[in-house]
Amino acid sequence: MPRDSSTPLRFTRNDLSAVLLAGGESRRMGTDKATFLFRGKPLWQIQLETLRRLRPAEIFLSARTEPSWRPDDVQFIADIPPSCGPLSGIAASLVEIHTAHLLALAIDMPFMTEDYLCSICDAIEPGRGVVAKIYNRAEPLAAVYPREAEIDFRAALAGSDFSLQNIVGHLVTSGKLLEISVLKQERELFRNLNNLFDVDATAG
């Protein structure tokens, strides 16, 4: 749902950090997702442009190793081992942020919009972030996490359950995340480009 520009935001740029999650192995895509050209631009550029429009206080890039394409104004953060994809990246980013909340966005979700991200950021509160939910499944790769969730992510990495869905469920139960339902017309925003078939489907 587009945000009414006349409505003041409940968050300011000083309250929010952002991280682009680019730590996946891209095995199903067959090539590096970050540099894959989608509609004339590499995915990393599309996603960083979306994050920059939100004017967060700081932007991080989470990956296993520092990529050559990282812009100078984006800080690199190596995943906290063991390397568990976005779980490790979010955990590492929560350690580094200087703000109250962290907006996480996956590199392979190019349909996500500034307006939708603003709408979930409008719902954050002290000590509580926001995660969208489609049917019974959370969408943790376009979500806002409170700094207080760091301890939960570290506990997960120290254990044997690396399911991001389970961590998010725990954060919802403990009150650190608010679940919001995704409207039917908003579901397309959460579409991932996992392989070339997904890319071809968007051209149809």
PDB file of C-alpha atoms in Angstrom:
ATOM      1  CA  MET A   1       0.000   0.000   0.000  1.00  0.00           C
ATOM      2  CA  PRO A   2       1.577   3.334  -1.036  1.00  0.00           C
ATOM      3  CA  ARG A   3       2.469   5.614   1.846  1.00  0.00           C
ATOM      4  CA  ASP A   4       0.651   8.946   2.098  1.00  0.00           C
ATOM      5  CA  SER A   5       3.460  11.481   1.772  1.00  0.00           C
ATOM      6  CA  SER A   6       1.490  13.921   3.946  1.00  0.00           C
ATOM      7  CA  THR A   7       1.694  11.540   6.898  1.00  0.00           C
ATOM      8  CA  PRO A   8       4.842  12.075   9.011  1.00  0.00           C
ATOM      9  CA  LEU A   9       7.054   9.053   9.512  1.00  0.00           C
ATOM     10  CA  ARG A  10       7.279   7.555  12.979  1.00  0.00           C
ATOM     11  CA  PHE A  11      10.972   6.911  12.422  1.00  0.00           C
ATOM     12  CA  THR A  12      13.804   9.202  11.390  1.00  0.00           C
ATOM     13  CA  ARG A  13      17.016   8.461   9.554  1.00  0.00           C
ATOM     14  CA  ASN A  14      18.893   8.535  12.876  1.00  0.00           C
ATOM     15  CA  ASP A  15      16.773   5.646  14.180  1.00  0.00           C
ATOM     16  CA  LEU A  16      17.428   3.276  11.297  1.00  0.00           C
ATOM     17  CA  SER A  17      20.324   1.339   9.802  1.00  0.00           C
ATOM     18  CA  ALA A  18      20.008  -0.829   6.698  1.00  0.00           C
ATOM     19  CA  VAL A  19      21.784  -3.925   5.463  1.00  0.00           C
ATOM     20  CA  LEU A  20      21.837  -5.487   2.021  1.00  0.00           C
ATOM     21  CA  LEU A  21      22.051  -9.254   2.452  1.00  0.00           C
ATOM     22  CA  ALA A  22      24.303 -10.651  -0.277  1.00  0.00           C
ATOM     23  CA  GLY A  23      25.771 -13.736   1.375  1.00  0.00           C
ATOM     24  CA  GLY A  24      24.036 -16.431  -0.657  1.00  0.00           C
ATOM     25  CA  GLU A  25      25.967 -18.871  -2.834  1.00  0.00           C
ATOM     26  CA  SER A  26      23.730 -18.312  -5.913  1.00  0.00           C
ATOM     27  CA  ARG A  27      23.899 -22.024  -6.755  1.00  0.00           C
ATOM     28  CA  ARG A  28      20.418 -22.157  -8.293  1.00  0.00           C
ATOM     29  CA  MET A  29      21.006 -19.023 -10.356  1.00  0.00           C
ATOM     30  CA  GLY A  30      24.258 -20.417 -11.771  1.00  0.00           C
ATOM     31  CA  THR A  31      25.933 -17.021 -11.562  1.00  0.00           C
ATOM     32  CA  ASP A  32      26.539 -14.385  -8.909  1.00  0.00           C
ATOM     33  CA  LYS A  33      23.143 -12.902  -8.076  1.00  0.00           C
ATOM     34  CA  ALA A  34      24.643  -9.612  -6.974  1.00  0.00           C
ATOM     35  CA  THR A  35      26.024  -8.812 -10.419  1.00  0.00           C
ATOM     36  CA  PHE A  36      23.181 -10.389 -12.383  1.00  0.00           C
ATOM     37  CA  LEU A  37      21.620  -7.833 -14.723  1.00  0.00           C
ATOM     38  CA  PHE A  38      17.887  -7.383 -14.186  1.00  0.00           C
ATOM     39  CA  ARG A  39      16.121  -4.846 -16.340  1.00  0.00           C
ATOM     40  CA  GLY A  40      19.443  -3.287 -17.269  1.00  0.00           C
ATOM     41  CA  LYS A  41      20.977  -3.001 -13.797  1.00  0.00           C
ATOM     42  CA  PRO A  42      22.859  -5.391 -11.502  1.00  0.00           C
ATOM     43  CA  LEU A  43      20.754  -6.552  -8.575  1.00  0.00           C
ATOM     44  CA  TRP A  44      23.110  -4.986  -6.040  1.00  0.00           C
ATOM     45  CA  GLN A  45      22.587  -1.552  -7.589  1.00  0.00           C
ATOM     46  CA  ILE A  46      18.789  -1.911  -7.694  1.00  0.00           C
ATOM     47  CA  GLN A  47      18.629  -2.869  -4.029  1.00  0.00           C
ATOM     48  CA  LEU A  48      21.071  -0.244  -2.804  1.00  0.00           C
ATOM     49  CA  GLU A  49      19.174   2.459  -4.664  1.00  0.00           C
ATOM     50  CA  THR A  50      16.001   1.364  -2.870  1.00  0.00           C
ATOM     51  CA  LEU A  51      17.722   1.454   0.508  1.00  0.00           C
ATOM     52  CA  ARG A  52      19.349   4.828  -0.150  1.00  0.00           C
ATOM     53  CA  ARG A  53      15.969   6.395  -0.888  1.00  0.00           C
ATOM     54  CA  LEU A  54      14.987   5.619   2.705  1.00  0.00           C
ATOM     55  CA  ARG A  55      17.935   7.759   3.899  1.00  0.00           C
ATOM     56  CA  PRO A  56      19.050   5.445   6.714  1.00  0.00           C
ATOM     57  CA  ALA A  57      21.788   6.619   9.060  1.00  0.00           C
ATOM     58  CA  GLU A  58      24.121   3.912   7.747  1.00  0.00           C
ATOM     59  CA  ILE A  59      24.085   1.165   5.134  1.00  0.00           C
ATOM     60  CA  PHE A  60      25.885  -2.139   5.482  1.00  0.00           C
ATOM     61  CA  LEU A  61      26.638  -4.915   3.039  1.00  0.00           C
ATOM     62  CA  SER A  62      26.592  -8.431   4.445  1.00  0.00           C
ATOM     63  CA  ALA A  63      28.418 -11.169   2.568  1.00  0.00           C
ATOM     64  CA  ARG A  64      30.875 -14.001   3.110  1.00  0.00           C
ATOM     65  CA  THR A  65      33.696 -12.052   1.476  1.00  0.00           C
ATOM     66  CA  GLU A  66      33.968  -8.425   0.466  1.00  0.00           C
ATOM     67  CA  PRO A  67      32.823  -7.985  -3.155  1.00  0.00           C
ATOM     68  CA  SER A  68      34.658  -5.813  -5.656  1.00  0.00           C
ATOM     69  CA  TRP A  69      31.499  -3.856  -6.474  1.00  0.00           C
ATOM     70  CA  ARG A  70      30.936  -2.477  -2.949  1.00  0.00           C
ATOM     71  CA  PRO A  71      30.409   1.315  -3.096  1.00  0.00           C
ATOM     72  CA  ASP A  72      32.587   3.440  -0.829  1.00  0.00           C
ATOM     73  CA  ASP A  73      29.623   4.690   1.225  1.00  0.00           C
ATOM     74  CA  VAL A  74      28.511   1.152   2.116  1.00  0.00           C
ATOM     75  CA  GLN A  75      30.239  -0.648   4.974  1.00  0.00           C
ATOM     76  CA  PHE A  76      31.165  -4.300   4.521  1.00  0.00           C
ATOM     77  CA  ILE A  77      30.303  -6.762   7.292  1.00  0.00           C
ATOM     78  CA  ALA A  78      31.483 -10.355   7.151  1.00  0.00           C
ATOM     79  CA  ASP A  79      28.974 -13.002   8.211  1.00  0.00           C
ATOM     80  CA  ILE A  80      29.314 -14.299  11.747  1.00  0.00           C
ATOM     81  CA  PRO A  81      30.341 -17.970  11.559  1.00  0.00           C
ATOM     82  CA  PRO A  82      29.067 -20.546  11.152  1.00  0.00           C
ATOM     83  CA  SER A  83      28.022 -19.194   7.773  1.00  0.00           C
ATOM     84  CA  CYS A  84      24.247 -19.655   7.683  1.00  0.00           C
ATOM     85  CA  GLY A  85      23.297 -17.216   4.965  1.00  0.00           C
ATOM     86  CA  PRO A  86      21.026 -14.340   6.015  1.00  0.00           C
ATOM     87  CA  LEU A  87      20.909 -15.531   9.632  1.00  0.00           C
ATOM     88  CA  SER A  88      24.650 -14.904   9.983  1.00  0.00           C
ATOM     89  CA  GLY A  89      24.406 -11.637   8.077  1.00  0.00           C
ATOM     90  CA  ILE A  90      21.632 -10.190  10.212  1.00  0.00           C
ATOM     91  CA  ALA A  91      23.438 -11.283  13.378  1.00  0.00           C
ATOM     92  CA  ALA A  92      26.673  -9.606  12.277  1.00  0.00           C
ATOM     93  CA  SER A  93      24.863  -6.416  11.296  1.00  0.00           C
ATOM     94  CA  LEU A  94      22.990  -6.120  14.591  1.00  0.00           C
ATOM     95  CA  VAL A  95      26.371  -6.115  16.342  1.00  0.00           C
ATOM     96  CA  GLU A  96      27.574  -3.136  14.303  1.00  0.00           C
ATOM     97  CA  ILE A  97      24.593  -0.800  14.069  1.00  0.00           C
ATOM     98  CA  HIS A  98      24.600   2.557  15.845  1.00  0.00           C
ATOM     99  CA  THR A  99      20.835   2.934  15.688  1.00  0.00           C
ATOM    100  CA  ALA A 100      17.808   1.365  17.337  1.00  0.00           C
ATOM    101  CA  HIS A 101      16.646  -0.679  14.361  1.00  0.00           C
ATOM    102  CA  LEU A 102      18.038  -2.565  11.383  1.00  0.00           C
ATOM    103  CA  LEU A 103      16.220  -2.860   8.066  1.00  0.00           C
ATOM    104  CA  ALA A 104      17.317  -6.033   6.272  1.00  0.00           C
ATOM    105  CA  LEU A 105      16.784  -6.496   2.544  1.00  0.00           C
ATOM    106  CA  ALA A 106      17.771  -9.486   0.411  1.00  0.00           C
ATOM    107  CA  ILE A 107      19.705  -8.847  -2.774  1.00  0.00           C
ATOM    108  CA  ASP A 108      17.398 -11.081  -4.848  1.00  0.00           C
ATOM    109  CA  MET A 109      14.148  -9.248  -4.046  1.00  0.00           C
ATOM    110  CA  PRO A 110      14.134  -6.486  -6.696  1.00  0.00           C
ATOM    111  CA  PHE A 111      10.374  -5.929  -6.699  1.00  0.00           C
ATOM    112  CA  MET A 112      10.429  -4.504  -3.177  1.00  0.00           C
ATOM    113  CA  THR A 113       9.604  -0.803  -3.092  1.00  0.00           C
ATOM    114  CA  GLU A 114      10.571   2.206  -1.048  1.00  0.00           C
ATOM    115  CA  ASP A 115       6.920   2.825  -0.189  1.00  0.00           C
ATOM    116  CA  TYR A 116       6.393  -0.633   1.259  1.00  0.00           C
ATOM    117  CA  LEU A 117       9.598  -0.494   3.291  1.00  0.00           C
ATOM    118  CA  CYS A 118       8.551   2.906   4.617  1.00  0.00           C
ATOM    119  CA  SER A 119       5.196   1.463   5.619  1.00  0.00           C
ATOM    120  CA  ILE A 120       6.758  -1.253   7.761  1.00  0.00           C
ATOM    121  CA  CYS A 121       9.258   1.192   9.219  1.00  0.00           C
ATOM    122  CA  ASP A 122       6.335   3.396  10.257  1.00  0.00           C
ATOM    123  CA  ALA A 123       5.191   0.551  12.532  1.00  0.00           C
ATOM    124  CA  ILE A 124       8.414   0.129  14.501  1.00  0.00           C
ATOM    125  CA  GLU A 125       8.512   0.973  18.190  1.00  0.00           C
ATOM    126  CA  PRO A 126      11.294   1.084  20.787  1.00  0.00           C
ATOM    127  CA  GLY A 127      12.566  -2.459  21.210  1.00  0.00           C
ATOM    128  CA  ARG A 128      10.271  -3.853  18.539  1.00  0.00           C
ATOM    129  CA  GLY A 129      10.678  -4.338  14.801  1.00  0.00           C
ATOM    130  CA  VAL A 130       8.325  -5.507  12.066  1.00  0.00           C
ATOM    131  CA  VAL A 131       8.098  -8.594   9.885  1.00  0.00           C
ATOM    132  CA  ALA A 132       5.579  -9.246   7.136  1.00  0.00           C
ATOM    133  CA  LYS A 133       3.669 -12.492   6.872  1.00  0.00           C
ATOM    134  CA  ILE A 134       2.199 -14.202   3.814  1.00  0.00           C
ATOM    135  CA  TYR A 135      -0.298 -16.882   4.838  1.00  0.00           C
ATOM    136  CA  ASN A 136       1.530 -18.649   7.682  1.00  0.00           C
ATOM    137  CA  ARG A 137       5.073 -17.853   6.593  1.00  0.00           C
ATOM    138  CA  ALA A 138       7.131 -14.873   7.716  1.00  0.00           C
ATOM    139  CA  GLU A 139       9.145 -12.810   5.246  1.00  0.00           C
ATOM    140  CA  PRO A 140      12.339 -12.158   7.233  1.00  0.00           C
ATOM    141  CA  LEU A 141      14.427 -10.871   4.301  1.00  0.00           C
ATOM    142  CA  ALA A 142      12.567  -7.582   3.998  1.00  0.00           C
ATOM    143  CA  ALA A 143      12.007  -6.822   7.658  1.00  0.00           C
ATOM    144  CA  VAL A 144      13.064  -4.488  10.456  1.00  0.00           C
ATOM    145  CA  TYR A 145      14.813  -5.876  13.527  1.00  0.00           C
ATOM    146  CA  PRO A 146      15.368  -4.096  16.838  1.00  0.00           C
ATOM    147  CA  ARG A 147      18.888  -3.916  18.203  1.00  0.00           C
ATOM    148  CA  GLU A 148      17.657  -6.022  21.132  1.00  0.00           C
ATOM    149  CA  ALA A 149      17.287  -9.018  18.780  1.00  0.00           C
ATOM    150  CA  GLU A 150      21.071  -9.417  18.603  1.00  0.00           C
ATOM    151  CA  ILE A 151      21.098 -11.748  21.603  1.00  0.00           C
ATOM    152  CA  ASP A 152      18.505 -14.006  19.959  1.00  0.00           C
ATOM    153  CA  PHE A 153      20.454 -14.286  16.719  1.00  0.00           C
ATOM    154  CA  ARG A 154      23.678 -15.023  18.580  1.00  0.00           C
ATOM    155  CA  ALA A 155      21.933 -17.711  20.609  1.00  0.00           C
ATOM    156  CA  ALA A 156      20.666 -19.312  17.409  1.00  0.00           C
ATOM    157  CA  LEU A 157      24.162 -19.373  15.889  1.00  0.00           C
ATOM    158  CA  ALA A 158      25.517 -20.944  19.070  1.00  0.00           C
ATOM    159  CA  GLY A 159      22.943 -23.725  18.878  1.00  0.00           C
ATOM    160  CA  SER A 160      21.898 -26.227  16.239  1.00  0.00           C
ATOM    161  CA  ASP A 161      18.681 -24.695  14.912  1.00  0.00           C
ATOM    162  CA  PHE A 162      19.563 -22.244  12.132  1.00  0.00           C
ATOM    163  CA  SER A 163      16.019 -21.767  10.851  1.00  0.00           C
ATOM    164  CA  LEU A 164      15.331 -18.083  10.299  1.00  0.00           C
ATOM    165  CA  GLN A 165      11.611 -18.836  10.438  1.00  0.00           C
ATOM    166  CA  ASN A 166      12.018 -20.254  13.937  1.00  0.00           C
ATOM    167  CA  ILE A 167      14.051 -17.270  15.117  1.00  0.00           C
ATOM    168  CA  VAL A 168      11.452 -14.879  13.770  1.00  0.00           C
ATOM    169  CA  GLY A 169       8.700 -16.870  15.470  1.00  0.00           C
ATOM    170  CA  HIS A 170      10.556 -16.585  18.761  1.00  0.00           C
ATOM    171  CA  LEU A 171      11.012 -12.833  18.291  1.00  0.00           C
ATOM    172  CA  VAL A 172       7.293 -12.416  17.593  1.00  0.00           C
ATOM    173  CA  THR A 173       6.380 -14.406  20.707  1.00  0.00           C
ATOM    174  CA  SER A 174       8.780 -12.403  22.868  1.00  0.00           C
ATOM    175  CA  GLY A 175       7.414  -9.103  21.581  1.00  0.00           C
ATOM    176  CA  LYS A 176      10.536  -8.030  19.692  1.00  0.00           C
ATOM    177  CA  LEU A 177       8.798  -8.297  16.327  1.00  0.00           C
ATOM    178  CA  LEU A 178       5.332  -7.276  15.208  1.00  0.00           C
ATOM    179  CA  GLU A 179       3.769  -9.441  12.498  1.00  0.00           C
ATOM    180  CA  ILE A 180       1.788  -7.687   9.787  1.00  0.00           C
ATOM    181  CA  SER A 181      -0.222  -9.423   7.093  1.00  0.00           C
ATOM    182  CA  VAL A 182       0.707  -8.864   3.466  1.00  0.00           C
ATOM    183  CA  LEU A 183      -2.193  -7.819   1.278  1.00  0.00           C
ATOM    184  CA  LYS A 184      -2.860  -9.822  -1.878  1.00  0.00           C
ATOM    185  CA  GLN A 185      -1.686  -6.984  -4.110  1.00  0.00           C
ATOM    186  CA  GLU A 186       1.542  -6.680  -2.120  1.00  0.00           C
ATOM    187  CA  ARG A 187       2.707 -10.293  -2.411  1.00  0.00           C
ATOM    188  CA  GLU A 188       4.557  -9.637  -5.667  1.00  0.00           C
ATOM    189  CA  LEU A 189       6.939  -7.355  -3.758  1.00  0.00           C
ATOM    190  CA  PHE A 190       8.372 -10.370  -1.939  1.00  0.00           C
ATOM    191  CA  ARG A 191       9.137 -12.404  -5.040  1.00  0.00           C
ATOM    192  CA  ASN A 192      12.712 -13.752  -5.105  1.00  0.00           C
ATOM    193  CA  LEU A 193      14.849 -14.312  -8.170  1.00  0.00           C
ATOM    194  CA  ASN A 194      16.319 -17.686  -7.305  1.00  0.00           C
ATOM    195  CA  ASN A 195      17.046 -18.995 -10.784  1.00  0.00           C
ATOM    196  CA  LEU A 196      16.831 -18.066 -14.460  1.00  0.00           C
ATOM    197  CA  PHE A 197      13.289 -19.454 -14.682  1.00  0.00           C
ATOM    198  CA  ASP A 198      12.186 -16.818 -12.158  1.00  0.00           C
ATOM    199  CA  VAL A 199      13.776 -14.129 -14.300  1.00  0.00           C
ATOM    200  CA  ASP A 200      12.088 -15.421 -17.454  1.00  0.00           C
ATOM    201  CA  ALA A 201       8.723 -15.506 -15.660  1.00  0.00           C
ATOM    202  CA  THR A 202       8.932 -11.764 -14.929  1.00  0.00           C
ATOM    203  CA  ALA A 203       9.221 -11.047 -18.649  1.00  0.00           C
ATOM    204  CA  GLY A 204       6.012 -12.887 -19.455  1.00  0.00           C
TER     205      GLY A 204
END
